[in-house]
Amino acid sequence: MKRTLRPILTGLGFYFFIRALIKTLTRDRKTWLGFKYLIGQGIEIGALNAPLATLPWVKVDYLDRLTAPPLRRQYPELETYPLVPVDILDDGESLKTVKIILRILLSPIIFWNIVKIRSEQSIVNYKF
């Protein structure tokens, strides 16, 4: 989408205006990087109450070790904050469920983790 949308917006004279507007609205570096680089679909590990901001057409599945009610009991200081709905229950270290999903779907999925960057080689080189 980026390859087709950018020339159109540049031709109309809107690209740099929109880019400057997004940069102004997202002074947080983490948010700006999420808007700039995350496209398609992916899994965010351990988002809890601070998920990475993404554009509306980016599909994010949230992976955590517990659902929201047990997480609220474990972290009572986050009671007033909204928690993201957990889509995949799994250990963020081993990603056993994600490997099973990859084996079934056989489609590329972008993995990102804002808390701890895991070795992408173990996922890319996973033998089906």
XYZ file of C-alpha atoms in Angstrom:
128
model
C 0.000 0.000 0.000
C 2.895 2.326 0.785
C 4.248 1.985 -2.745
C 0.958 2.949 -4.344
C -0.261 5.572 -1.877
C 2.920 7.638 -1.597
C 3.198 8.606 -5.305
C -0.477 9.540 -5.387
C -0.209 11.723 -2.283
C 3.050 13.243 -3.554
C 1.443 14.028 -6.916
C -1.437 15.768 -5.178
C 0.956 17.642 -2.898
C -0.376 16.037 0.292
C 2.358 13.565 1.211
C 4.714 15.900 3.060
C 1.808 17.710 4.709
C 0.374 14.427 6.031
C 3.836 13.238 7.076
C 4.490 16.471 9.001
C 1.036 16.293 10.587
C 1.584 12.724 11.795
C 5.032 13.646 13.148
C 3.536 16.620 14.988
C 0.682 14.603 16.453
C 2.971 11.753 17.465
C 5.834 13.337 19.310
C 6.449 10.035 21.060
C 9.204 8.189 19.149
C 7.663 4.769 19.816
C 4.351 5.867 18.302
C 6.025 7.417 15.266
C 8.058 4.257 14.621
C 4.895 2.163 14.911
C 3.117 4.329 12.356
C 6.096 4.351 10.016
C 7.247 0.726 9.968
C 4.406 -1.585 11.036
C 2.225 -2.717 8.140
C 0.069 -5.754 7.426
C -0.569 -7.987 10.387
C 1.460 -9.047 13.376
C 1.630 -10.168 16.964
C 2.511 -7.925 19.882
C 3.844 -9.788 22.891
C 2.975 -8.521 26.366
C 1.247 -5.261 25.438
C -0.819 -5.204 28.662
C -1.909 -1.548 29.115
C 0.493 0.101 26.639
C 0.027 -1.372 23.159
C 2.069 -0.003 20.306
C 0.096 2.583 18.331
C -0.559 1.459 14.758
C -2.458 2.756 11.784
C -6.088 1.598 11.382
C -5.377 -0.889 8.586
C -2.717 -2.755 10.601
C -4.113 -5.927 12.212
C -2.546 -6.744 15.576
C -3.098 -9.913 17.605
C -2.056 -9.567 21.234
C -0.170 -12.421 22.900
C 0.113 -12.723 26.658
C 0.461 -15.453 29.250
C -2.855 -14.659 30.983
C -6.198 -13.105 30.057
C -7.227 -9.665 31.337
C -8.944 -10.630 34.666
C -5.956 -12.617 36.049
C -3.606 -9.873 34.859
C -5.694 -7.293 36.756
C -5.412 -9.423 39.904
C -1.646 -9.749 39.440
C -1.139 -6.025 38.731
C -3.635 -4.124 40.950
C -1.916 -0.806 40.170
C -3.275 -1.064 36.602
C -6.915 -1.302 37.692
C -7.840 2.108 36.262
C -6.084 1.476 32.926
C -7.705 -0.357 30.018
C -5.973 -3.616 29.098
C -5.759 -4.926 25.549
C -7.861 -8.002 24.766
C -5.587 -11.044 24.671
C -6.021 -12.990 21.415
C -3.360 -15.673 21.914
C -2.495 -17.268 25.245
C 1.116 -18.424 25.257
C 4.486 -17.978 26.877
C 6.259 -15.046 25.246
C 9.617 -16.803 25.513
C 8.862 -20.041 23.647
C 5.988 -18.979 21.328
C 4.802 -22.607 21.009
C 1.266 -21.635 19.962
C 2.539 -19.202 17.344
C 4.712 -21.910 15.776
C 1.650 -24.166 15.543
C -0.340 -21.352 13.916
C 2.501 -20.775 11.435
C 2.550 -24.452 10.597
C -1.215 -24.419 9.911
C -1.450 -21.151 7.976
C 1.893 -21.214 6.152
C 1.659 -17.466 5.701
C 4.185 -14.787 6.659
C 3.489 -12.997 9.906
C 5.480 -10.059 11.215
C 6.535 -10.443 14.829
C 7.390 -7.539 17.016
C 7.875 -7.163 20.707
C 8.216 -3.727 22.250
C 9.229 -5.046 25.653
C 12.051 -7.426 24.765
C 13.446 -8.002 21.297
C 13.692 -11.710 20.659
C 15.990 -13.380 18.192
C 14.184 -13.239 14.865
C 16.457 -15.951 13.491
C 14.710 -18.608 15.600
C 11.380 -17.670 13.996
C 12.636 -17.153 10.448
C 14.650 -20.378 10.425
C 11.936 -22.471 12.070
C 11.667 -25.822 10.287
C 8.098 -26.771 9.451
